[in-house]
Backbone as ProteinMPNN parsed JSONL, in Angstrom:
{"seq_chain_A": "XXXXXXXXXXXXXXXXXXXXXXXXXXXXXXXXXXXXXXXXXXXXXXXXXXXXXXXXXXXXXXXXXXXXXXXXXXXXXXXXXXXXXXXXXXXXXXXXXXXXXXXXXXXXXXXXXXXXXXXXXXXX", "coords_chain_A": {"N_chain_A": [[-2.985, -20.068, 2.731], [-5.079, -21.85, 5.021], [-5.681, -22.156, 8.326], [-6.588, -23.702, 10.893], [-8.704, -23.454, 14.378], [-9.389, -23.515, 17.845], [-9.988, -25.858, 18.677], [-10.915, -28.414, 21.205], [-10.987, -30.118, 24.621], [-14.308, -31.304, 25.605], [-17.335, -31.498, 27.947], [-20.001, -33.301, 27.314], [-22.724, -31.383, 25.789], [-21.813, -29.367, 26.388], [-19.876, -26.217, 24.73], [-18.318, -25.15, 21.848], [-15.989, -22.891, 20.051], [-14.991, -22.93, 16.629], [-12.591, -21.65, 14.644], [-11.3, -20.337, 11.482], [-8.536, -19.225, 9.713], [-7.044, -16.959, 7.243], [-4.073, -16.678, 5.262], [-2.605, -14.843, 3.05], [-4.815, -15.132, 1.252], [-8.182, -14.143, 0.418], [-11.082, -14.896, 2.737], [-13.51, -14.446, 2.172], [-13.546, -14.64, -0.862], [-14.365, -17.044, -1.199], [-16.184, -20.455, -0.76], [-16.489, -21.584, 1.61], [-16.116, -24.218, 4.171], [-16.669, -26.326, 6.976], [-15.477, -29.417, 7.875], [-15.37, -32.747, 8.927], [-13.312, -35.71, 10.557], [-13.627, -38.199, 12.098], [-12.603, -40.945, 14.332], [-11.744, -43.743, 13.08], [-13.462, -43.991, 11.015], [-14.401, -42.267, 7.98], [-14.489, -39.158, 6.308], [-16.651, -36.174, 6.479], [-18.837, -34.269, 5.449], [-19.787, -31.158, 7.449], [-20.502, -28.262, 7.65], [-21.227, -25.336, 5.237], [-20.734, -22.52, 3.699], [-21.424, -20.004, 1.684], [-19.452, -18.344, -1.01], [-20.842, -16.088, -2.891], [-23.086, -15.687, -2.305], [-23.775, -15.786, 0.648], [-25.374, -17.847, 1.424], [-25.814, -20.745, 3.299], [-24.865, -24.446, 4.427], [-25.776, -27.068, 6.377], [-25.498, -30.037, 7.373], [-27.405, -32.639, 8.665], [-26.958, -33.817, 10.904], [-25.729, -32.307, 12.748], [-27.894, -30.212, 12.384], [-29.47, -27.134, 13.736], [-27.846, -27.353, 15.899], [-24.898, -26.518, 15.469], [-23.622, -23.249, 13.961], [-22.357, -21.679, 11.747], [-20.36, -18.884, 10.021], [-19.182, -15.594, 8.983], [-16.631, -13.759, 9.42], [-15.741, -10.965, 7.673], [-14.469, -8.882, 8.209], [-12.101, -9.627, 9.461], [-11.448, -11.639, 8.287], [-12.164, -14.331, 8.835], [-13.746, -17.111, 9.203], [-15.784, -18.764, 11.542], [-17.27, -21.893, 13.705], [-19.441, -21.978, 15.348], [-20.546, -23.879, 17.687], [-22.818, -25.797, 19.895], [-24.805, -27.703, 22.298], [-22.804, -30.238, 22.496], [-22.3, -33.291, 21.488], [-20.822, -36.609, 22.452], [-20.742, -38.064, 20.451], [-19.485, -36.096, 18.24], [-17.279, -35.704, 18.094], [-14.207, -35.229, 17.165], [-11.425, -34.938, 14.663], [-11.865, -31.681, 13.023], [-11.614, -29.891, 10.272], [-10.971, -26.628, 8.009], [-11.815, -25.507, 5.073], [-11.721, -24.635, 1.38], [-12.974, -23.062, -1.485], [-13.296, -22.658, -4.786], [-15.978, -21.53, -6.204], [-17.167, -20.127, -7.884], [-20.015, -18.667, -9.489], [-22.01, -20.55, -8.349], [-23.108, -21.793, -5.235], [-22.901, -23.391, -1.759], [-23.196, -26.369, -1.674], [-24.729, -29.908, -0.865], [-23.148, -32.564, 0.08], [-20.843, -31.621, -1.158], [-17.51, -31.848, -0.604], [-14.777, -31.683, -1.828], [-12.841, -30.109, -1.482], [-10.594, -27.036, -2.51], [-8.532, -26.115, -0.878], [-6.985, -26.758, 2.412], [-6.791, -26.589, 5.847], [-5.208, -27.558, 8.806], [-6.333, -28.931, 10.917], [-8.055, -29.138, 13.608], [-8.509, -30.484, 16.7], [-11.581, -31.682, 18.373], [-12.91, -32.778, 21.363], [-15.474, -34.986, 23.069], [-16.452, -35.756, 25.6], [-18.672, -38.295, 27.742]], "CA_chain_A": [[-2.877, -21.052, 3.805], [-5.86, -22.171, 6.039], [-5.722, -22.511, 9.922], [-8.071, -24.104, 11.985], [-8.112, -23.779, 15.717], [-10.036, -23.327, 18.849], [-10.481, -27.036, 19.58], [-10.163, -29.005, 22.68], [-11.991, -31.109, 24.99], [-15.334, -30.733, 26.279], [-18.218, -32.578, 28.469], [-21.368, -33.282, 26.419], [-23.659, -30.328, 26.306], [-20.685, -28.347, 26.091], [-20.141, -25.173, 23.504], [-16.623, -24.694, 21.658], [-16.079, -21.588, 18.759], [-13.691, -23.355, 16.147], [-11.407, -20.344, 14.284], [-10.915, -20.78, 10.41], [-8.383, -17.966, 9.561], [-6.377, -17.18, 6.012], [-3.537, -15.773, 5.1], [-2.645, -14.927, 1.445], [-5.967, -15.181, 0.416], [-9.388, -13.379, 1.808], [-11.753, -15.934, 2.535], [-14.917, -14.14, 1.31], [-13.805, -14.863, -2.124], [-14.401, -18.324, -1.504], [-16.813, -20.908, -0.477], [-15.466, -22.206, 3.119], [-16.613, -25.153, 4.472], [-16.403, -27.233, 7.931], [-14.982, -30.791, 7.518], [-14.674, -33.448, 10.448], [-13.162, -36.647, 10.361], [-13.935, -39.01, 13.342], [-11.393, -42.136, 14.621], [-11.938, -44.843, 11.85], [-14.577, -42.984, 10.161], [-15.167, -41.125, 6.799], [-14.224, -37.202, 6.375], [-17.85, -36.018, 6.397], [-19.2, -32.462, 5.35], [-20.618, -30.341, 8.737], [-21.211, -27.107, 7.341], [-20.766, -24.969, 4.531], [-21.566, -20.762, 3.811], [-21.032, -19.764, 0.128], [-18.917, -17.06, -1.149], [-21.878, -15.797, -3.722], [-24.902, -15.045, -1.442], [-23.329, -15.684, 1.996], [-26.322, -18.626, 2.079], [-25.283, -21.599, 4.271], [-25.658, -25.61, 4.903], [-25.451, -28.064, 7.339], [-25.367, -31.292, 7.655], [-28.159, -32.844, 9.302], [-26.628, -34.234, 12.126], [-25.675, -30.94, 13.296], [-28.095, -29.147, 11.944], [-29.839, -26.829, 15.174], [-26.78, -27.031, 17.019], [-24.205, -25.481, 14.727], [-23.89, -22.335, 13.238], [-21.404, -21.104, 10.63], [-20.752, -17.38, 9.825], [-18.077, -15.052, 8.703], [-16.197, -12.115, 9.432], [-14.882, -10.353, 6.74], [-13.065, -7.887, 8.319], [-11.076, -10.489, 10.124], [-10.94, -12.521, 7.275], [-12.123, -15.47, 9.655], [-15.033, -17.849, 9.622], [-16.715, -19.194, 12.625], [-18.254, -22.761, 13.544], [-19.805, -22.496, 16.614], [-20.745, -25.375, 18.636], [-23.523, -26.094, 21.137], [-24.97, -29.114, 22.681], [-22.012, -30.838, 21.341], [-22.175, -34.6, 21.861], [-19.93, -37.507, 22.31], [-20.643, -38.072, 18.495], [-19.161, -35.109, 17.538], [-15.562, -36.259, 18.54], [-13.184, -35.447, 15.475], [-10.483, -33.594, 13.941], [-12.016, -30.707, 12.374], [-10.738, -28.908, 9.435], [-11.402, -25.948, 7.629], [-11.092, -25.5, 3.971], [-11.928, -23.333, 1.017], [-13.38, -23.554, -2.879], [-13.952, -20.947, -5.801], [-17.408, -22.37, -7.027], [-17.547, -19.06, -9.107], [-21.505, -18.231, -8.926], [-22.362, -21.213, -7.417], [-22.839, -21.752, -3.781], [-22.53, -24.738, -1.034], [-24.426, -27.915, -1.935], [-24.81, -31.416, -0.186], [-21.964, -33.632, -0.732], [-19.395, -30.965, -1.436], [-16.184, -32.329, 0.077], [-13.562, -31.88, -2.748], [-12.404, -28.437, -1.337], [-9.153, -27.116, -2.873], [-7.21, -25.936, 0.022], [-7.612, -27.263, 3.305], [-6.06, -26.401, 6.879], [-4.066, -28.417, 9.667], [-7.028, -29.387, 11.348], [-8.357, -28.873, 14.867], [-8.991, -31.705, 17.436], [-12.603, -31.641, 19.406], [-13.002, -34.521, 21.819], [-16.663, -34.278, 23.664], [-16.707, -36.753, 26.969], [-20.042, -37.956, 28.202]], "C_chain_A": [[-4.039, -20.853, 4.781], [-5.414, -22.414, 7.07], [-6.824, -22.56, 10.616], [-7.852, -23.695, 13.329], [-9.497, -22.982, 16.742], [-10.642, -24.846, 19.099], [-10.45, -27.146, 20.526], [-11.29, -29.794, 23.434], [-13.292, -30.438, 26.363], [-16.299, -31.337, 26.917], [-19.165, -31.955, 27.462], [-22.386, -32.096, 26.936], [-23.481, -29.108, 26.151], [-21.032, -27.503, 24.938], [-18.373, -24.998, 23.203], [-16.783, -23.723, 20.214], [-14.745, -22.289, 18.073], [-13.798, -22.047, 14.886], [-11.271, -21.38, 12.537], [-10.484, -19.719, 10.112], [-7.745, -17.947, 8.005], [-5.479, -16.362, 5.83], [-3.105, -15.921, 3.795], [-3.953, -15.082, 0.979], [-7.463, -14.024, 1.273], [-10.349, -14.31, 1.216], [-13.262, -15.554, 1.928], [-14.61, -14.071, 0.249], [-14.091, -16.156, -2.417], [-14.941, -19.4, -0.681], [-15.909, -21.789, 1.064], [-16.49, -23.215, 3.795], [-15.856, -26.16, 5.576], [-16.349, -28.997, 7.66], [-14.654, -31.83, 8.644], [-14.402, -34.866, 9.687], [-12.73, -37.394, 11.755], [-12.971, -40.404, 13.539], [-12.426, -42.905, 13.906], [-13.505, -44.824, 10.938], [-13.923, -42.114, 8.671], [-15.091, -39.74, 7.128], [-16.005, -37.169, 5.938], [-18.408, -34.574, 6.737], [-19.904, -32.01, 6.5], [-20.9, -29.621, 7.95], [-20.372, -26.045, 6.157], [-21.301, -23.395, 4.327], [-20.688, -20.42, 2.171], [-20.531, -18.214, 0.341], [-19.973, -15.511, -1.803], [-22.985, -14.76, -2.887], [-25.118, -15.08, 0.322], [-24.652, -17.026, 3.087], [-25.21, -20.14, 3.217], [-26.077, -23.102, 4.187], [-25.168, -26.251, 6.065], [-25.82, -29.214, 7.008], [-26.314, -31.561, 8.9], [-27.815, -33.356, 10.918], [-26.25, -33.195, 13.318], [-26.549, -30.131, 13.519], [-29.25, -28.097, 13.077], [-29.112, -26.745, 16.286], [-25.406, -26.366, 16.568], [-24.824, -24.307, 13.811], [-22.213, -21.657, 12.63], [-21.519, -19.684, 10.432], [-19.032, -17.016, 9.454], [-17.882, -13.545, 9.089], [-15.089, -11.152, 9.021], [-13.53, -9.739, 6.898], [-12.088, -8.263, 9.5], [-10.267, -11.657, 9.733], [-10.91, -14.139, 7.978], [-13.672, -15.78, 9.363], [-14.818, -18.745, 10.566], [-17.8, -20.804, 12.432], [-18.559, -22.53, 14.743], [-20.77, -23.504, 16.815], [-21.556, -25.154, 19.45], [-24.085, -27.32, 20.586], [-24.262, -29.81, 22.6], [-22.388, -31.853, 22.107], [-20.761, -35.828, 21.558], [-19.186, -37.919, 20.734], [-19.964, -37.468, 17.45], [-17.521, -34.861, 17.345], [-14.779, -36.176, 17.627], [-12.258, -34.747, 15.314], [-11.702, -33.084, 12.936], [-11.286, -29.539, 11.509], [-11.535, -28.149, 8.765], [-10.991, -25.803, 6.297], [-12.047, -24.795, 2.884], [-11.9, -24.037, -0.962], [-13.546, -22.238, -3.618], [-14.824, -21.563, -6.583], [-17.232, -21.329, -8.268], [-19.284, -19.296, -8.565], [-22.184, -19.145, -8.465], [-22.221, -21.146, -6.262], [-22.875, -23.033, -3.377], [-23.838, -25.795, -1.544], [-24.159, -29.117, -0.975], [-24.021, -32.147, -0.978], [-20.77, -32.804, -0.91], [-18.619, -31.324, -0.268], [-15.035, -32.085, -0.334], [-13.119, -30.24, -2.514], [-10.608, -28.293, -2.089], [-8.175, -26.957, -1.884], [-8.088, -26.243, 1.331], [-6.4, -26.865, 4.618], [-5.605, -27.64, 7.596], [-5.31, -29.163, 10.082], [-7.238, -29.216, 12.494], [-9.152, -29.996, 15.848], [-10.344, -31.625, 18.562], [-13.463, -33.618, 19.973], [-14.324, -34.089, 22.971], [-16.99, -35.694, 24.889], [-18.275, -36.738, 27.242], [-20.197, -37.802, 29.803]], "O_chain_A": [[-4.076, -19.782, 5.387], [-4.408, -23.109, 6.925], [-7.721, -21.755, 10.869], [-6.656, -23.531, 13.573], [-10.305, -22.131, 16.368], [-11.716, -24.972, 19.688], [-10.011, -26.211, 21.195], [-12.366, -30.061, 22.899], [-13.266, -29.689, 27.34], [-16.349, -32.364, 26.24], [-19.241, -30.833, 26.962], [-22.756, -31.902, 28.094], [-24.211, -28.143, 25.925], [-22.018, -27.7, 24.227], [-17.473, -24.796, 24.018], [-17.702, -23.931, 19.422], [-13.657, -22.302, 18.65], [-14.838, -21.633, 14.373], [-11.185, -22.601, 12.408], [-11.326, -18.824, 10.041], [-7.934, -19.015, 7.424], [-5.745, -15.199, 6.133], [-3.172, -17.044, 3.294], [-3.876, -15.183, -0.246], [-7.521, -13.424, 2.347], [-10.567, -14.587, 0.036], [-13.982, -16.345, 1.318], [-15.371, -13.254, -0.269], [-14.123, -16.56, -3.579], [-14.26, -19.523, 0.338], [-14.852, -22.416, 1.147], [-17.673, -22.888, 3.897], [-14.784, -26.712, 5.327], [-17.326, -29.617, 7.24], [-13.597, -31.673, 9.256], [-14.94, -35.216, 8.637], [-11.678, -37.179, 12.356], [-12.649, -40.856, 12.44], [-13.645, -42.794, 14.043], [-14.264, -45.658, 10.444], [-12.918, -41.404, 8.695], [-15.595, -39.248, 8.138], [-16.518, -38.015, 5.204], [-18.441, -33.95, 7.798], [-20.948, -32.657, 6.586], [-21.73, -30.1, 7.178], [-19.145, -25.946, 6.151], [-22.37, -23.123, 4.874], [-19.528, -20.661, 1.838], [-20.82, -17.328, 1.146], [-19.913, -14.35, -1.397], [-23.414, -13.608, -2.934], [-26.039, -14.672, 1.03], [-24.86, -17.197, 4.289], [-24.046, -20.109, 3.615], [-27.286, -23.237, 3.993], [-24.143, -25.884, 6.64], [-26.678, -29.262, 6.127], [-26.174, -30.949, 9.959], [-28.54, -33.16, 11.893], [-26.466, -33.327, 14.522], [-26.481, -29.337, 14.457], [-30.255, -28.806, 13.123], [-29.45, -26.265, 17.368], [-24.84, -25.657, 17.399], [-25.89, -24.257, 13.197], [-21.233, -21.299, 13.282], [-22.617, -19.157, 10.615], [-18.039, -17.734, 9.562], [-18.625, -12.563, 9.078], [-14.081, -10.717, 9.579], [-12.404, -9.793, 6.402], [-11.479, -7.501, 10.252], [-9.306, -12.301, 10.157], [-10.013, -14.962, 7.795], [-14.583, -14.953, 9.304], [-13.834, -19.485, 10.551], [-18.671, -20.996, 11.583], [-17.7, -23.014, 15.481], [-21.68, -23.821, 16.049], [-21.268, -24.134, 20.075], [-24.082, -27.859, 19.479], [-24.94, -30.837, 22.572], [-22.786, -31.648, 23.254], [-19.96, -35.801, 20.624], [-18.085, -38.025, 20.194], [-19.785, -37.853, 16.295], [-16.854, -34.08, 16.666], [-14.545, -37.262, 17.097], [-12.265, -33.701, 15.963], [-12.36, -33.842, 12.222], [-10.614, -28.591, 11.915], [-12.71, -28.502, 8.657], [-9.779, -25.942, 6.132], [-13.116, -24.355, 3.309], [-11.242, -24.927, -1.5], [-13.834, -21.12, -3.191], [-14.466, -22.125, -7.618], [-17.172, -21.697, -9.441], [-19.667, -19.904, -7.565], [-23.246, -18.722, -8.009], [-21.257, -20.483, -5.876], [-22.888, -23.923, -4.228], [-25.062, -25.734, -1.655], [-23.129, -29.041, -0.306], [-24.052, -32.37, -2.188], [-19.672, -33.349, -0.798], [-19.004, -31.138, 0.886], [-14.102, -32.167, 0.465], [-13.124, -29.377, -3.392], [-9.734, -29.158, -2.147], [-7.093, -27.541, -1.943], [-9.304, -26.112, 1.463], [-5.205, -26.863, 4.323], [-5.623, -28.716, 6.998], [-5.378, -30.244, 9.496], [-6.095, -28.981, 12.888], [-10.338, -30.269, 15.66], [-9.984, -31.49, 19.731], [-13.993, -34.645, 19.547], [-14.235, -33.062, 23.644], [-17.914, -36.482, 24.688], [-19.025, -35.771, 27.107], [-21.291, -37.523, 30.294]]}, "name": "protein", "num_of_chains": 1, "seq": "XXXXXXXXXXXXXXXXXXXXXXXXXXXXXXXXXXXXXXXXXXXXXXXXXXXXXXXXXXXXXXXXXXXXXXXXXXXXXXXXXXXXXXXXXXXXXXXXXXXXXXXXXXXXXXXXXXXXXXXXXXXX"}
């Protein structure tokens, strides 16, 4: 089971640390990846950090203002947030893949397990 959390609302410019934790599983066996989905919008990949080589993507729209990371021995990965903008307004979920020796690519969306989701609302 995935859990997201550390949303909430923020003025533009703002910085928020969203929480991806696991229980029953340990997430460094498995490709974890940030997921937002915006009011009447498209679920649309933010950021991804492979289980394999610990490399990492983003999503261009982000990409310079997020940063992704993990910490093993908390069994938690990390999106942090700066600059955030109005744009950035979504439920955010966290969710989790076993590529096997592959790592994150562009376009991956089809995660197998996926958390509750976490709400970040960014005022201008």
């Amino acid at each position: 089971q995935l859990q997201a959390s550390g949303g909430g609302s923020v003025q533009a410019r703002g910085s928020l640390r969203l929480s991806c934790t696991a229980s029953g599983f340990t997430l460094d066996d498995y490709t974890i990846g940030w997921i937002r989905r915006a009011p009447g919008k498209e679920r649309e990949g933010v950021s991804c950090i492979s289980s394999n080589d610990g490399s990492t993507l983003y999503a261009d729209f982000v990409k310079g203002r997020f940063t992704i990371s993990r910490n093993n021995a908390k069994n938690t990965v990390y999106l942090q947030m700066n600059s955030l903008k109005p744009d950035d307004t979504a439920v955010y979920y966290c969710a989790a893949i076993d590529l096997g020796g592959y790592g994150c690519y562009r376009g991956l969306i089809n995660y197998d397990y996926w958390g509750q989701g976490t709400l970040v609302t960014v005022s201008s």
